PDB file of C-alpha atoms in Angstrom:
ATOM      1  CA  MET A   1     -35.581 -13.209 -31.308  1.00  0.00           C
ATOM      2  CA  LYS A   2     -33.779 -10.173 -29.867  1.00  0.00           C
ATOM      3  CA  ASN A   3     -35.802 -10.433 -26.649  1.00  0.00           C
ATOM      4  CA  LYS A   4     -35.067 -14.150 -26.395  1.00  0.00           C
ATOM      5  CA  ASN A   5     -31.316 -13.621 -26.851  1.00  0.00           C
ATOM      6  CA  LEU A   6     -31.316 -10.906 -24.212  1.00  0.00           C
ATOM      7  CA  ALA A   7     -33.371 -13.106 -21.891  1.00  0.00           C
ATOM      8  CA  VAL A   8     -30.802 -15.908 -22.172  1.00  0.00           C
ATOM      9  CA  LYS A   9     -27.921 -13.500 -21.534  1.00  0.00           C
ATOM     10  CA  VAL A  10     -29.516 -11.929 -18.466  1.00  0.00           C
ATOM     11  CA  LYS A  11     -30.489 -15.285 -16.995  1.00  0.00           C
ATOM     12  CA  ASP A  12     -27.051 -16.746 -17.665  1.00  0.00           C
ATOM     13  CA  LEU A  13     -25.205 -13.811 -16.094  1.00  0.00           C
ATOM     14  CA  ARG A  14     -27.555 -13.794 -13.112  1.00  0.00           C
ATOM     15  CA  LYS A  15     -26.864 -17.470 -12.407  1.00  0.00           C
ATOM     16  CA  ARG A  16     -23.131 -16.979 -12.831  1.00  0.00           C
ATOM     17  CA  LYS A  17     -23.285 -14.214 -10.233  1.00  0.00           C
ATOM     18  CA  GLY A  18     -25.150 -16.580  -7.920  1.00  0.00           C
ATOM     19  CA  TYR A  19     -28.186 -14.283  -7.792  1.00  0.00           C
ATOM     20  CA  SER A  20     -31.812 -15.293  -7.545  1.00  0.00           C
ATOM     21  CA  GLN A  21     -34.349 -13.238  -9.475  1.00  0.00           C
ATOM     22  CA  GLU A  22     -35.232 -11.573  -6.173  1.00  0.00           C
ATOM     23  CA  ALA A  23     -31.573 -10.674  -5.558  1.00  0.00           C
ATOM     24  CA  LEU A  24     -31.210  -9.230  -9.057  1.00  0.00           C
ATOM     25  CA  SER A  25     -34.381  -7.231  -8.472  1.00  0.00           C
ATOM     26  CA  GLU A  26     -32.924  -5.837  -5.250  1.00  0.00           C
ATOM     27  CA  HIS A  27     -29.496  -5.033  -6.738  1.00  0.00           C
ATOM     28  CA  SER A  28     -30.941  -3.413  -9.852  1.00  0.00           C
ATOM     29  CA  GLY A  29     -33.744  -1.514  -8.144  1.00  0.00           C
ATOM     30  CA  LEU A  30     -36.273  -2.968 -10.582  1.00  0.00           C
ATOM     31  CA  SER A  31     -39.395  -4.891  -9.686  1.00  0.00           C
ATOM     32  CA  LEU A  32     -39.311  -8.674  -9.551  1.00  0.00           C
ATOM     33  CA  ARG A  33     -42.002  -8.762 -12.231  1.00  0.00           C
ATOM     34  CA  THR A  34     -39.802  -6.718 -14.576  1.00  0.00           C
ATOM     35  CA  ILE A  35     -36.895  -9.114 -14.092  1.00  0.00           C
ATOM     36  CA  GLN A  36     -39.175 -12.091 -14.729  1.00  0.00           C
ATOM     37  CA  ARG A  37     -40.581 -10.542 -17.910  1.00  0.00           C
ATOM     38  CA  VAL A  38     -37.086  -9.765 -19.230  1.00  0.00           C
ATOM     39  CA  GLU A  39     -35.845 -13.303 -18.519  1.00  0.00           C
ATOM     40  CA  ASN A  40     -38.953 -14.802 -20.133  1.00  0.00           C
ATOM     41  CA  GLY A  41     -38.387 -12.703 -23.245  1.00  0.00           C
ATOM     42  CA  GLU A  42     -41.748 -11.029 -22.792  1.00  0.00           C
ATOM     43  CA  THR A  43     -40.402  -7.492 -22.990  1.00  0.00           C
ATOM     44  CA  GLN A  44     -37.481  -5.436 -24.204  1.00  0.00           C
ATOM     45  CA  PRO A  45     -36.309  -3.341 -21.218  1.00  0.00           C
ATOM     46  CA  THR A  46     -35.944   0.409 -21.568  1.00  0.00           C
ATOM     47  CA  GLY A  47     -32.455   1.877 -21.778  1.00  0.00           C
ATOM     48  CA  ASP A  48     -32.517   2.855 -18.109  1.00  0.00           C
ATOM     49  CA  SER A  49     -33.739  -0.581 -16.993  1.00  0.00           C
ATOM     50  CA  LEU A  50     -31.160  -2.318 -19.166  1.00  0.00           C
ATOM     51  CA  LYS A  51     -28.400  -0.183 -17.652  1.00  0.00           C
ATOM     52  CA  LYS A  52     -29.556  -1.035 -14.120  1.00  0.00           C
ATOM     53  CA  ILE A  53     -29.632  -4.755 -14.892  1.00  0.00           C
ATOM     54  CA  ALA A  54     -26.185  -4.574 -16.502  1.00  0.00           C
ATOM     55  CA  GLN A  55     -24.679  -2.744 -13.517  1.00  0.00           C
ATOM     56  CA  ALA A  56     -26.166  -5.264 -11.103  1.00  0.00           C
ATOM     57  CA  LEU A  57     -24.541  -8.058 -13.134  1.00  0.00           C
ATOM     58  CA  ASP A  58     -21.132  -6.328 -13.440  1.00  0.00           C
ATOM     59  CA  SER A  59     -21.690  -5.897 -17.162  1.00  0.00           C
ATOM     60  CA  THR A  60     -22.703  -3.113 -19.539  1.00  0.00           C
ATOM     61  CA  ALA A  61     -25.816  -2.488 -21.607  1.00  0.00           C
ATOM     62  CA  ASP A  62     -23.789  -2.851 -24.818  1.00  0.00           C
ATOM     63  CA  GLU A  63     -22.455  -6.209 -23.726  1.00  0.00           C
ATOM     64  CA  LEU A  64     -25.952  -7.478 -22.980  1.00  0.00           C
ATOM     65  CA  LEU A  65     -27.280  -6.317 -26.343  1.00  0.00           C
ATOM     66  CA  ASP A  66     -24.316  -7.185 -28.520  1.00  0.00           C
ATOM     67  CA  TRP A  67     -22.865 -10.186 -26.709  1.00  0.00           C
ATOM     68  CA  THR A  68     -22.045 -12.759 -29.393  1.00  0.00           C
ATOM     69  CA  ALA A  69     -19.238 -14.294 -27.382  1.00  0.00           C
ATOM     70  CA  VAL A  70     -18.621 -18.006 -27.494  1.00  0.00           C
ATOM     71  CA  GLU A  71     -18.121 -20.044 -24.368  1.00  0.00           C
ATOM     72  CA  ASP A  72     -14.539 -21.092 -23.733  1.00  0.00           C
ATOM     73  CA  SER A  73     -13.948 -22.006 -20.094  1.00  0.00           C
ATOM     74  CA  GLY A  74     -10.440 -23.175 -20.987  1.00  0.00           C
ATOM     75  CA  TYR A  75      -9.420 -19.657 -22.008  1.00  0.00           C
ATOM     76  CA  VAL A  76     -11.042 -18.157 -18.913  1.00  0.00           C
ATOM     77  CA  LYS A  77      -9.170 -20.588 -16.649  1.00  0.00           C
ATOM     78  CA  ALA A  78      -5.927 -19.930 -18.533  1.00  0.00           C
ATOM     79  CA  MET A  79      -6.405 -16.184 -18.088  1.00  0.00           C
ATOM     80  CA  ASN A  80      -6.958 -16.722 -14.378  1.00  0.00           C
ATOM     81  CA  LEU A  81      -3.871 -18.944 -14.066  1.00  0.00           C
ATOM     82  CA  SER A  82      -1.808 -16.432 -16.062  1.00  0.00           C
ATOM     83  CA  ALA A  83      -1.843 -14.254 -12.950  1.00  0.00           C
ATOM     84  CA  LEU A  84       0.677 -16.749 -11.496  1.00  0.00           C
ATOM     85  CA  THR A  85       3.292 -14.960 -13.608  1.00  0.00           C
ATOM     86  CA  PHE A  86       3.545 -12.638 -10.603  1.00  0.00           C
ATOM     87  CA  LEU A  87       5.943 -15.292  -9.277  1.00  0.00           C
ATOM     88  CA  LEU A  88       8.452 -14.207 -11.939  1.00  0.00           C
ATOM     89  CA  PHE A  89       7.855 -10.492 -11.376  1.00  0.00           C
ATOM     90  CA  PRO A  90       4.930  -8.897  -9.496  1.00  0.00           C
ATOM     91  CA  LEU A  91       3.804  -6.642 -12.363  1.00  0.00           C
ATOM     92  CA  LEU A  92       3.549  -9.608 -14.730  1.00  0.00           C
ATOM     93  CA  GLY A  93       0.583 -10.783 -12.668  1.00  0.00           C
ATOM     94  CA  ILE A  94      -1.209  -7.668 -13.933  1.00  0.00           C
ATOM     95  CA  ILE A  95       0.213  -7.359 -17.444  1.00  0.00           C
ATOM     96  CA  VAL A  96      -0.334 -10.928 -18.707  1.00  0.00           C
ATOM     97  CA  PRO A  97      -4.002 -11.243 -17.593  1.00  0.00           C
ATOM     98  CA  LEU A  98      -4.615  -7.679 -18.869  1.00  0.00           C
ATOM     99  CA  ILE A  99      -3.373  -8.612 -22.351  1.00  0.00           C
ATOM    100  CA  MET A 100      -5.573 -11.715 -22.383  1.00  0.00           C
ATOM    101  CA  TYR A 101      -8.525  -9.691 -21.065  1.00  0.00           C
ATOM    102  CA  VAL A 102      -8.259  -6.884 -23.632  1.00  0.00           C
ATOM    103  CA  SER A 103      -7.814  -9.262 -26.577  1.00  0.00           C
ATOM    104  CA  LYS A 104     -10.854 -11.449 -25.818  1.00  0.00           C
ATOM    105  CA  LYS A 105     -13.217  -9.519 -23.532  1.00  0.00           C
ATOM    106  CA  ASP A 106     -15.843  -9.071 -26.263  1.00  0.00           C
ATOM    107  CA  LYS A 107     -15.297 -12.458 -27.894  1.00  0.00           C
ATOM    108  CA  ILE A 108     -15.384 -15.045 -25.117  1.00  0.00           C
ATOM    109  CA  LYS A 109     -18.055 -15.334 -22.469  1.00  0.00           C
ATOM    110  CA  ASP A 110     -17.010 -14.502 -18.880  1.00  0.00           C
ATOM    111  CA  VAL A 111     -13.651 -12.988 -19.900  1.00  0.00           C
ATOM    112  CA  ASN A 112     -14.967  -9.494 -19.151  1.00  0.00           C
ATOM    113  CA  GLN A 113     -16.172 -10.308 -15.643  1.00  0.00           C
ATOM    114  CA  VAL A 114     -13.359 -12.676 -14.630  1.00  0.00           C
ATOM    115  CA  GLY A 115     -10.689 -10.414 -16.117  1.00  0.00           C
ATOM    116  CA  LYS A 116     -11.847  -7.440 -14.044  1.00  0.00           C
ATOM    117  CA  HIS A 117     -11.754  -9.494 -10.852  1.00  0.00           C
ATOM    118  CA  ILE A 118      -8.235 -10.802 -11.535  1.00  0.00           C
ATOM    119  CA  ILE A 119      -6.725  -7.509 -12.654  1.00  0.00           C
ATOM    120  CA  ASN A 120      -8.321  -5.476  -9.847  1.00  0.00           C
ATOM    121  CA  PHE A 121      -7.085  -7.995  -7.283  1.00  0.00           C
ATOM    122  CA  GLU A 122      -3.558  -8.142  -8.711  1.00  0.00           C
ATOM    123  CA  ILE A 123      -3.255  -4.342  -8.804  1.00  0.00           C
ATOM    124  CA  THR A 124      -4.454  -4.208  -5.186  1.00  0.00           C
ATOM    125  CA  TRP A 125      -2.001  -6.980  -4.250  1.00  0.00           C
ATOM    126  CA  VAL A 126       0.964  -5.180  -5.851  1.00  0.00           C
ATOM    127  CA  LEU A 127       0.088  -1.944  -4.046  1.00  0.00           C
ATOM    128  CA  VAL A 128      -0.171  -3.717  -0.681  1.00  0.00           C
ATOM    129  CA  LEU A 129       3.116  -5.546  -1.380  1.00  0.00           C
ATOM    130  CA  PHE A 130       4.860  -2.272  -2.215  1.00  0.00           C
ATOM    131  CA  LEU A 131       3.427  -0.412   0.786  1.00  0.00           C
ATOM    132  CA  GLY A 132       4.207  -3.318   3.107  1.00  0.00           C
ATOM    133  CA  TRP A 133       7.788  -3.377   1.881  1.00  0.00           C
ATOM    134  CA  ILE A 134       8.174   0.366   2.505  1.00  0.00           C
ATOM    135  CA  ILE A 135       6.615   0.104   5.991  1.00  0.00           C
ATOM    136  CA  ASN A 136       8.971  -2.716   6.946  1.00  0.00           C
ATOM    137  CA  ILE A 137      12.005  -0.753   5.744  1.00  0.00           C
ATOM    138  CA  LEU A 138      10.801   2.291   7.708  1.00  0.00           C
ATOM    139  CA  LEU A 139      10.417   0.164  10.838  1.00  0.00           C
ATOM    140  CA  ILE A 140      14.005  -1.029  10.486  1.00  0.00           C
ATOM    141  CA  LEU A 141      15.217   2.562  10.083  1.00  0.00           C
ATOM    142  CA  ILE A 142      13.205   3.632  13.137  1.00  0.00           C
ATOM    143  CA  ASP A 143      14.842   0.821  15.136  1.00  0.00           C
ATOM    144  CA  PHE A 144      18.262   2.031  13.976  1.00  0.00           C
ATOM    145  CA  ASN A 145      17.506   5.592  15.059  1.00  0.00           C
ATOM    146  CA  THR A 146      16.211   4.395  18.419  1.00  0.00           C
ATOM    147  CA  GLN A 147      19.321   2.321  19.122  1.00  0.00           C
ATOM    148  CA  GLY A 148      21.668   4.950  17.742  1.00  0.00           C
ATOM    149  CA  LYS A 149      23.915   2.317  16.183  1.00  0.00           C
ATOM    150  CA  VAL A 150      23.904  -0.616  13.778  1.00  0.00           C
ATOM    151  CA  ASN A 151      22.695  -3.690  15.630  1.00  0.00           C
ATOM    152  CA  VAL A 152      22.816  -7.228  14.242  1.00  0.00           C
ATOM    153  CA  ASN A 153      19.624  -8.145  16.101  1.00  0.00           C
ATOM    154  CA  ILE A 154      17.755  -5.251  14.471  1.00  0.00           C
ATOM    155  CA  ILE A 155      18.916  -6.342  11.015  1.00  0.00           C
ATOM    156  CA  MET A 156      17.994  -9.989  11.653  1.00  0.00           C
ATOM    157  CA  SER A 157      14.555  -9.205  13.082  1.00  0.00           C
ATOM    158  CA  GLY A 158      13.883  -6.809  10.203  1.00  0.00           C
ATOM    159  CA  GLN A 159      14.869  -9.434   7.658  1.00  0.00           C
ATOM    160  CA  PHE A 160      12.651 -12.070   9.270  1.00  0.00           C
ATOM    161  CA  ARG A 161       9.744  -9.611   9.398  1.00  0.00           C
ATOM    162  CA  ILE A 162      10.124  -8.792   5.697  1.00  0.00           C
ATOM    163  CA  LEU A 163      10.514 -12.467   4.790  1.00  0.00           C
ATOM    164  CA  GLY A 164       7.398 -13.379   6.763  1.00  0.00           C
ATOM    165  CA  PHE A 165       5.433 -10.598   5.076  1.00  0.00           C
ATOM    166  CA  LEU A 166       6.536 -11.725   1.600  1.00  0.00           C
ATOM    167  CA  ILE A 167       5.709 -15.377   2.285  1.00  0.00           C
ATOM    168  CA  PHE A 168       2.260 -14.401   3.528  1.00  0.00           C
ATOM    169  CA  MET A 169       1.533 -12.148   0.537  1.00  0.00           C
ATOM    170  CA  TYR A 170       2.754 -14.645  -2.053  1.00  0.00           C
ATOM    171  CA  ALA A 171       0.884 -17.523  -0.388  1.00  0.00           C
ATOM    172  CA  ILE A 172      -2.391 -15.555  -0.385  1.00  0.00           C
ATOM    173  CA  ASN A 173      -2.023 -14.745  -4.072  1.00  0.00           C
ATOM    174  CA  ILE A 174      -1.212 -18.323  -5.100  1.00  0.00           C
ATOM    175  CA  ILE A 175      -4.049 -19.783  -3.010  1.00  0.00           C
ATOM    176  CA  LEU A 176      -6.642 -17.350  -4.396  1.00  0.00           C
ATOM    177  CA  ILE A 177      -5.604 -17.942  -8.005  1.00  0.00           C
ATOM    178  CA  ILE A 178      -5.803 -21.732  -7.660  1.00  0.00           C
ATOM    179  CA  TRP A 179      -9.013 -21.569  -5.600  1.00  0.00           C
ATOM    180  CA  ASN A 180     -10.723 -19.343  -8.168  1.00  0.00           C
ATOM    181  CA  THR A 181      -9.606 -21.583 -11.036  1.00  0.00           C
ATOM    182  CA  PHE A 182     -11.626 -24.380  -9.423  1.00  0.00           C
ATOM    183  CA  ARG A 183     -14.550 -21.988  -8.936  1.00  0.00           C
ATOM    184  CA  ILE A 184     -14.453 -21.063 -12.638  1.00  0.00           C
ATOM    185  CA  GLN A 185     -14.433 -24.754 -13.524  1.00  0.00           C
ATOM    186  CA  ASN A 186     -17.463 -25.341 -11.293  1.00  0.00           C
ATOM    187  CA  ASN A 187     -19.249 -22.233 -12.646  1.00  0.00           C
ATOM    188  CA  LYS A 188     -19.246 -20.451  -9.271  1.00  0.00           C
ATOM    189  CA  PRO A 189     -18.726 -16.738  -8.476  1.00  0.00           C
ATOM    190  CA  LEU A 190     -15.132 -15.607  -7.950  1.00  0.00           C
ATOM    191  CA  THR A 191     -13.792 -14.776  -4.498  1.00  0.00           C
ATOM    192  CA  TYR A 192     -10.972 -12.339  -5.196  1.00  0.00           C
ATOM    193  CA  LYS A 193     -10.903 -10.222  -2.040  1.00  0.00           C
ATOM    194  CA  PRO A 194      -9.797  -7.706  -1.015  1.00  0.00           C
ATOM    195  CA  ARG A 195      -9.661  -5.768  -4.261  1.00  0.00           C
ATOM    196  CA  ILE A 196     -10.031  -2.140  -5.262  1.00  0.00           C
ATOM    197  CA  HIS A 197     -12.208  -1.573  -8.347  1.00  0.00           C
ATOM    198  CA  PHE A 198      -9.679   0.086 -10.635  1.00  0.00           C
ATOM    199  CA  ILE A 199     -11.374  -1.369 -13.719  1.00  0.00           C
ATOM    200  CA  ARG A 200     -15.114  -0.789 -13.666  1.00  0.00           C
ATOM    201  CA  ASN A 201     -17.955  -1.364 -16.122  1.00  0.00           C
TER     202      ASN A 201
END
């Protein structure tokens, strides 16, 4: 029974990642035959093999062995959409999904994987937003120093540049959140890029 449960979990996670058995074999560094035997419930993988499979599936060995989570796509979609709170304040786009992630990551299927994608992307987005804001302010100050005096044209161009940057950043975030909500609904891999992996396995 334990092998069968593990087989179902590995197969389910592999399909959710969009991997074939060959792709999982390549990502994990294990033979195709080993992957097939695990998914058929014919063998219990060693600790090292289990760890390699888990890493290839963006999971952990403990999660594969102890995963008793129920499936609740509604919660997963809600967690994804909760990142839209960045519209109220940028950090809320991190805090709200993080709270939902921590409270249910071991209880609801896909919360662990989806939560990491969302939170890593939102942290990356906030950093880029902050750095972009600073760079734009520095460019305005450089223009002031070059001209040697306050110039209305410099102020106007700086304001338009900052406004354009903000519109672009906010549009990207909104589009990716909505796009990935549809991908969750259709059981497809998420496409949150670029993102820095602040939260890992």
